[in-house]
mmCIF file of C-alpha atoms in Angstrom:
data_model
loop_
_atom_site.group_PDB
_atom_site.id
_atom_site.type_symbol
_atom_site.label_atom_id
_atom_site.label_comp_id
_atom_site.label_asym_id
_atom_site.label_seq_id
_atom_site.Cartn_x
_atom_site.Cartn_y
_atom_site.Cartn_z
ATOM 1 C CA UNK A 23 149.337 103.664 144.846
ATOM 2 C CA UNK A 24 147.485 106.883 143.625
ATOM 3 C CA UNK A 25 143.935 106.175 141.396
ATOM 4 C CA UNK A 26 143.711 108.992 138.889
ATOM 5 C CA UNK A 27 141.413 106.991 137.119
ATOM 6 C CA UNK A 28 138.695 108.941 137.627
ATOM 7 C CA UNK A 29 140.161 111.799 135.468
ATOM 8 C CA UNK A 30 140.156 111.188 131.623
ATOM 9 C CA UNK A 31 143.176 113.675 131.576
ATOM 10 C CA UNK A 32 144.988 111.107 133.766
ATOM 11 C CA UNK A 33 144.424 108.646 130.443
ATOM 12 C CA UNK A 34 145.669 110.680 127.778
ATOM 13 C CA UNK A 35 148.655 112.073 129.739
ATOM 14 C CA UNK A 36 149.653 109.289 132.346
ATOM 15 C CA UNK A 37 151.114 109.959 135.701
ATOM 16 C CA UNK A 38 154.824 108.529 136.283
ATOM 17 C CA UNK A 39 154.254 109.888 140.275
ATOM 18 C CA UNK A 40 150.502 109.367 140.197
ATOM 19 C CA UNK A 41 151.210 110.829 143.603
ATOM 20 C CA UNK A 42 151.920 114.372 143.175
ATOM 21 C CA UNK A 43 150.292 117.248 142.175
ATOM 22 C CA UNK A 44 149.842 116.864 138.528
ATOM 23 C CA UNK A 45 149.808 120.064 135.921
ATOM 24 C CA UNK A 46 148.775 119.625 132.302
ATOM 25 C CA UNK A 47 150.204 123.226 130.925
ATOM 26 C CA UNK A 48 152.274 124.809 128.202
ATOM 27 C CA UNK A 49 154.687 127.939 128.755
ATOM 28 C CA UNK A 50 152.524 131.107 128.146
ATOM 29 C CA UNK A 51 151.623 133.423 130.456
ATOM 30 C CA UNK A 52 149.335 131.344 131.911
ATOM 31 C CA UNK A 53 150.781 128.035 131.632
ATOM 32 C CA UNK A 54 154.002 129.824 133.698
ATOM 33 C CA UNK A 55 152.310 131.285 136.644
ATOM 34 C CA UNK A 56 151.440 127.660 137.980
ATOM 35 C CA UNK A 57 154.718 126.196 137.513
ATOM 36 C CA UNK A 58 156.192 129.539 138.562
ATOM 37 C CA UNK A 59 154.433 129.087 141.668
ATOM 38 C CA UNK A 60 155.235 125.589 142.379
ATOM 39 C CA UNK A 61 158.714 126.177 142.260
ATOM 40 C CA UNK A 62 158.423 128.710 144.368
ATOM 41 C CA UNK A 63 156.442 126.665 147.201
ATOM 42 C CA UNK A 64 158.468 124.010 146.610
ATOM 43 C CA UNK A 65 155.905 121.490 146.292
ATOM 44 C CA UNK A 66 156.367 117.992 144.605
ATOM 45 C CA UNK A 67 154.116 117.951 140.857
ATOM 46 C CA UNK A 68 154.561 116.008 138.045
ATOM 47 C CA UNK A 69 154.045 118.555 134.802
ATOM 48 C CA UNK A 70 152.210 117.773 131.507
ATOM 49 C CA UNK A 71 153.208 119.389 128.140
ATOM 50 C CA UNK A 72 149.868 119.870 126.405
ATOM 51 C CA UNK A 73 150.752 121.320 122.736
ATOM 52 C CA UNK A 74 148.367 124.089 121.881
ATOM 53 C CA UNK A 75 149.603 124.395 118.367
ATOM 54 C CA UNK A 76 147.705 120.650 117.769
ATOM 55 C CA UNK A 77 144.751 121.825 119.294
ATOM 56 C CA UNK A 78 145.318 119.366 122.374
ATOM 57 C CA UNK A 79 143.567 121.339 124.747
ATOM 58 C CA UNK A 80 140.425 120.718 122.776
ATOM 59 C CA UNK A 81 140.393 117.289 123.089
ATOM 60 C CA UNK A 82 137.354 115.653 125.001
ATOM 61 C CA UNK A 83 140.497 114.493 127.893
ATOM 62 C CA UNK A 84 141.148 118.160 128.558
ATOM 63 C CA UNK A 85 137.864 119.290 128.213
ATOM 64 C CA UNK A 86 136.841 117.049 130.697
ATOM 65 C CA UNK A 87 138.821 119.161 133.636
ATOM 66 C CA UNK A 88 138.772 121.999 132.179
ATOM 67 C CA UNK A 89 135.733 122.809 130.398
ATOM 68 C CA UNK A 90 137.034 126.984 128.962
ATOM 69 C CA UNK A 91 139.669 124.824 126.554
ATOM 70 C CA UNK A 92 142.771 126.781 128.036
ATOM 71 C CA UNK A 93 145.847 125.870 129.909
ATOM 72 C CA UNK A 94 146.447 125.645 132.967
ATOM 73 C CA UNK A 95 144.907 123.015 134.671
ATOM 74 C CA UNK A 96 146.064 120.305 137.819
ATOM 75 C CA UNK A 97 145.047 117.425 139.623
ATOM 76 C CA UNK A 98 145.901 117.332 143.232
ATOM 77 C CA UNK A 99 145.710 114.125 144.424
ATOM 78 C CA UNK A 100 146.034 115.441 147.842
ATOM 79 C CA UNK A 101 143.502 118.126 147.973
ATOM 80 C CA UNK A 102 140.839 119.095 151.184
ATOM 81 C CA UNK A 103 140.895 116.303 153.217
ATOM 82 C CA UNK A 104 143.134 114.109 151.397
ATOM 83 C CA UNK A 105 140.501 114.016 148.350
ATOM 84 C CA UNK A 106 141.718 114.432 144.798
ATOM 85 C CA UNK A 107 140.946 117.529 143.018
ATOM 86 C CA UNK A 108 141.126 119.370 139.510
ATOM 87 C CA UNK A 109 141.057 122.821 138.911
ATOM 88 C CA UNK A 110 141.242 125.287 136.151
ATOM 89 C CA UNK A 111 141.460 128.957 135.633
ATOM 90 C CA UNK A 112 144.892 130.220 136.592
ATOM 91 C CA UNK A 113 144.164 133.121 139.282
ATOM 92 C CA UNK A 114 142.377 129.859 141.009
ATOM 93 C CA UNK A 115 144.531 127.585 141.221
ATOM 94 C CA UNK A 116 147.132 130.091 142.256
ATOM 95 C CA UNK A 117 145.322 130.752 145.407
ATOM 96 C CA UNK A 118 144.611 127.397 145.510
ATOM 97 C CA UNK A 119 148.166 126.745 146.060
ATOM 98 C CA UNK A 120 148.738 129.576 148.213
ATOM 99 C CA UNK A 121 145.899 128.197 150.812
ATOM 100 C CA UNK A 122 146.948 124.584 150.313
ATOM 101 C CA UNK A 123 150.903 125.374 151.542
ATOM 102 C CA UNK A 124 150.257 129.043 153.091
ATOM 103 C CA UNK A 125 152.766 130.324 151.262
ATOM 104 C CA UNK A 126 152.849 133.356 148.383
ATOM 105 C CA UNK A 127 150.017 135.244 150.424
ATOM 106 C CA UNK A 128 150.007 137.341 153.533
ATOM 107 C CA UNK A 129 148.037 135.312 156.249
ATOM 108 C CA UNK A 130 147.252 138.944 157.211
ATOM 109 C CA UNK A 131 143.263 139.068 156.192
ATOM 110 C CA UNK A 132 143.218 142.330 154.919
ATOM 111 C CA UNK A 133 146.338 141.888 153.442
ATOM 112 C CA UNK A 134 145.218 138.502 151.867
ATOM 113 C CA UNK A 135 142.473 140.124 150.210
ATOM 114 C CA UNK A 136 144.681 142.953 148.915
ATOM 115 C CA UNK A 137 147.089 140.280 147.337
ATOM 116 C CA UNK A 138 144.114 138.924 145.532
ATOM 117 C CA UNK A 139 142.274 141.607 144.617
ATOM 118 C CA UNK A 140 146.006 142.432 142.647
ATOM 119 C CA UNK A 141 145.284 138.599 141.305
ATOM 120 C CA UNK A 142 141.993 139.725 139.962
ATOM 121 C CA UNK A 143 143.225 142.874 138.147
ATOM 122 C CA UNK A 144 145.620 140.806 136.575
ATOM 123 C CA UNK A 145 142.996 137.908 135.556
ATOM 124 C CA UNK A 146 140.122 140.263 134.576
ATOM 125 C CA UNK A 147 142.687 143.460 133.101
ATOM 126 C CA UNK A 148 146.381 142.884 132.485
ATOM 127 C CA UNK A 149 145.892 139.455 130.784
ATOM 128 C CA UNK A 150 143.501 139.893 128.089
ATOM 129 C CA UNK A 151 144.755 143.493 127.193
ATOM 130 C CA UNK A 152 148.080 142.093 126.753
ATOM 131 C CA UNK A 153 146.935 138.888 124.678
ATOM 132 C CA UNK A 154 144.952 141.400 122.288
ATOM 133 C CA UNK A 155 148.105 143.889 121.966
ATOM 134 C CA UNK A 156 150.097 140.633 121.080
ATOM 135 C CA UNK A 157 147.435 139.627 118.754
ATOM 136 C CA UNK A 158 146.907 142.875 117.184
ATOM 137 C CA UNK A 159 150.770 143.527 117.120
ATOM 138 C CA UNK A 160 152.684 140.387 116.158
ATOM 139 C CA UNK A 161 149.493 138.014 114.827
ATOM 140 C CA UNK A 162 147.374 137.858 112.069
ATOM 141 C CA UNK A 163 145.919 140.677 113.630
ATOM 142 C CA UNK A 164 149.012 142.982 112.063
ATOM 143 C CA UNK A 165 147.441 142.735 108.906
ATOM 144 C CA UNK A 166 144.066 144.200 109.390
ATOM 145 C CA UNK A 167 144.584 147.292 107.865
ATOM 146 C CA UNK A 168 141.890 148.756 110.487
ATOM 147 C CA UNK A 169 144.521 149.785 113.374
ATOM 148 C CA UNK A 170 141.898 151.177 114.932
ATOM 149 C CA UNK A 171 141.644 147.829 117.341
ATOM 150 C CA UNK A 172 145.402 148.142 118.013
ATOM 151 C CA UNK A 173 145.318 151.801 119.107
ATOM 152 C CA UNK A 174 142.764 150.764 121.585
ATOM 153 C CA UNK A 175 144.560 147.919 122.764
ATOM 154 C CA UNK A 176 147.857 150.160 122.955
ATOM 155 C CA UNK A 177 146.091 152.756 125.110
ATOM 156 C CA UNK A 178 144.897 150.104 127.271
ATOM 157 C CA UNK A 179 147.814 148.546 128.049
ATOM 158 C CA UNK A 180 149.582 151.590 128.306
ATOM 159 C CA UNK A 181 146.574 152.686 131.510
ATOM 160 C CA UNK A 182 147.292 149.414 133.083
ATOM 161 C CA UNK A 183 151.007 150.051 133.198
ATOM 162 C CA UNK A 184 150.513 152.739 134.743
ATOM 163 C CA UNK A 185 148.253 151.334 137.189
ATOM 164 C CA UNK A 186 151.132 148.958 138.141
ATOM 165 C CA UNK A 187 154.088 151.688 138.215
ATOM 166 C CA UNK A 188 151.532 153.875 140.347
ATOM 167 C CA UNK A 189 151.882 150.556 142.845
ATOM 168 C CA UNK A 190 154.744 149.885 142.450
ATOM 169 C CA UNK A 191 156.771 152.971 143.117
ATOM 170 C CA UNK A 192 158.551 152.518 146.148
ATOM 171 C CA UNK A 193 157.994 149.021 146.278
ATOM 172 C CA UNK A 194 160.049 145.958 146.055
ATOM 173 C CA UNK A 195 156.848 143.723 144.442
ATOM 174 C CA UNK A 196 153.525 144.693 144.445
ATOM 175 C CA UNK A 197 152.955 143.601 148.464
ATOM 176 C CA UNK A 198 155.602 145.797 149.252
ATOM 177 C CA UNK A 199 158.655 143.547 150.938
ATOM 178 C CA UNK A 200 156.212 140.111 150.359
ATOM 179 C CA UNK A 201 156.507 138.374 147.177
ATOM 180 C CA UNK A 202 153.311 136.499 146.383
ATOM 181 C CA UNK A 203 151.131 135.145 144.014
ATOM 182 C CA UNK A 204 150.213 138.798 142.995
ATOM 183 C CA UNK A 205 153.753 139.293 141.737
ATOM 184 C CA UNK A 206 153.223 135.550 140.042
ATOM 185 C CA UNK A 207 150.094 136.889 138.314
ATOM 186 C CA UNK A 208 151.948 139.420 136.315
ATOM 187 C CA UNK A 209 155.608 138.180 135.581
ATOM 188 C CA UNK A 210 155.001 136.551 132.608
ATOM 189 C CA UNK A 211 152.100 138.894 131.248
ATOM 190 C CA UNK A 212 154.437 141.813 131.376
ATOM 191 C CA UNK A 213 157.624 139.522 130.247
ATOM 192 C CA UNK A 214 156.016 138.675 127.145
ATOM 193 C CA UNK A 215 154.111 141.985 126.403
ATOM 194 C CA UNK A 216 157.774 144.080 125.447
ATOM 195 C CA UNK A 217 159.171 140.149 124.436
ATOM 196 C CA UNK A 218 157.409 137.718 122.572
ATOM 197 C CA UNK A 219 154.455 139.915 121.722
ATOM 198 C CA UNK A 220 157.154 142.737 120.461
ATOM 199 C CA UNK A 221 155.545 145.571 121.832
ATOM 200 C CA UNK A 222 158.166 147.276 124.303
ATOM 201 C CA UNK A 223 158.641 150.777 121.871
ATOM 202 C CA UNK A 224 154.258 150.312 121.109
ATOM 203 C CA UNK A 225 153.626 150.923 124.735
ATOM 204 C CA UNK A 226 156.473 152.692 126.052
ATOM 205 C CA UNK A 227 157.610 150.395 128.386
ATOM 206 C CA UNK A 228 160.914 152.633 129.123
ATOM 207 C CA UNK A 229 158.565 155.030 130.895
ATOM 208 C CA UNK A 230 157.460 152.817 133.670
ATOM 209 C CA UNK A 231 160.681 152.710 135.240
ATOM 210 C CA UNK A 232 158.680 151.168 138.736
ATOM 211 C CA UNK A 233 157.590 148.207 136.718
ATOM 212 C CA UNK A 234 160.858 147.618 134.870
ATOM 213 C CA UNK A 235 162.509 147.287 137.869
ATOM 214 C CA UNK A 236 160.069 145.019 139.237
ATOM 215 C CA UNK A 237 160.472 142.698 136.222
ATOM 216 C CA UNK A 238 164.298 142.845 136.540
ATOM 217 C CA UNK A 239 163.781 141.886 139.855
ATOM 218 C CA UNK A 240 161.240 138.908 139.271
ATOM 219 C CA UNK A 241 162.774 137.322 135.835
ATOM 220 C CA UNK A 242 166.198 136.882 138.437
ATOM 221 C CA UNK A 243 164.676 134.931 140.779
ATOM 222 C CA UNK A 244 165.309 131.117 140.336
ATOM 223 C CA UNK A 245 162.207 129.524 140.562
ATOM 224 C CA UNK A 246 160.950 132.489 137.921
ATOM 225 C CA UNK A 247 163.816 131.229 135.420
ATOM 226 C CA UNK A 248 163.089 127.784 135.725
ATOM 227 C CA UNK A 249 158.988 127.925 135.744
ATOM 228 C CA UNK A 250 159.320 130.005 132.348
ATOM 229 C CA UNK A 251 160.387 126.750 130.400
ATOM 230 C CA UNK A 252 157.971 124.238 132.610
ATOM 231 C CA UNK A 253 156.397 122.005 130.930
ATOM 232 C CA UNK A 254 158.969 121.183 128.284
ATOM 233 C CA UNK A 255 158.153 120.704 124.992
ATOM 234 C CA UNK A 256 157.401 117.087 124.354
#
């Protein structure tokens, strides 16, 4: 039998299959790329539903994997060399995944570090200009009166789009004919940006044709549909 005891997280969310791959995650953006991924790879995990809205990834159990206080995060019981491991930060433990099963990433070099440098762009760009437009847009940020923020949010976003439709144009995903975690990284950011977050008309999505397509083409793949609603609500 798998020991998770040496997690905390393993106490306050128990393993039923202490031997798979466990993820402690909600459904944002974030949360969606892991279990995204997993059903993609096909590999055997055992998800978590960690509800934000109580603060539960600020308790001293989550905190003790990861330390930032935001979803994702997994154990592995099975990691390098048949040693448990846990892991935050999302772009990580994407290419975690991708080395562990060699799948999602060219084994190319140079085009391995082209997939991630895509994986970065989304991490250190696409992400937190999104989650400010959202803020700004559909928050509590709406009702600074100051739109100032906003604007330079919009404009922002509205660059990076075009970043992505620039790369995407005549491309099936952003690889070209290989899917990966690149494509992963950026599903959900963009799904959300002209869905949850309300902002299709603020950043004239309609205009970046390349990347609507794209999207279209990602939200229909089945592992994409089901990783959206992974974890389920508890």
């Amino acid at each position: 039998m798998t020991d998770l005891s040496a997690f905390p997280i393993a106490k306050r969310w128990p393993a039923r299959h202490p031997e798979r791959l466990q993820l402690y995650s909600t459904p944002t953006p974030n949360g969606v790329k892991i279990s995204i991924a997993l059903e993609e790879i096909g590999l055997a995990y055992e998800p978590h539903y960690v509800d934000i809205g109580k603060n539960e990834s600020w308790t001293p159990e989550f905190l003790s994997l990861n330390p930032n206080g935001k979803i994702p995060a997994i154990i592995d019981p099975d990691g390098p060399g048949g040693k448990p491991i846990g892991l935050f930060e999302s772009g990580a433990i994407l290419l975690y995944l991708s080395d562990k099963t060699g799948k999602l990433i060219p084994s190319d070099p140079i085009r391995r570090y082209e997939t991630i440098q895509w994986v970065f762009f989304q991490m250190a760009f696409i992400g937190p200009m999104f989650g400010q437009v959202g803020f700004f847009n559909k928050f509590a940020g709406r009702e600074i009166a100051d739109k100032r923020p906003l604007e330079r949010y919009r404009d922002e976003s509205k660059r990076l789009l075009g970043v992505l439709e620039t790369r995407l144009k005549g491309r099936q995903w952003v690889m070209g004919d290989d899917y990966s975690i690149a494509d992963v990284s950026m599903l959900g950011w963009v799904r959300n940006l002209i869905g949850f977050y309300e902002a299709r008309e603020l950043v004239g999505f309609d205009d970046f044709r390349s990347v609507a397509a794209w999207l279209e083409r990602g939200l229909a793949r089945p592992a994409v549909q089901k990783g959206l609603t992974i974890p389920a609500k508890g």
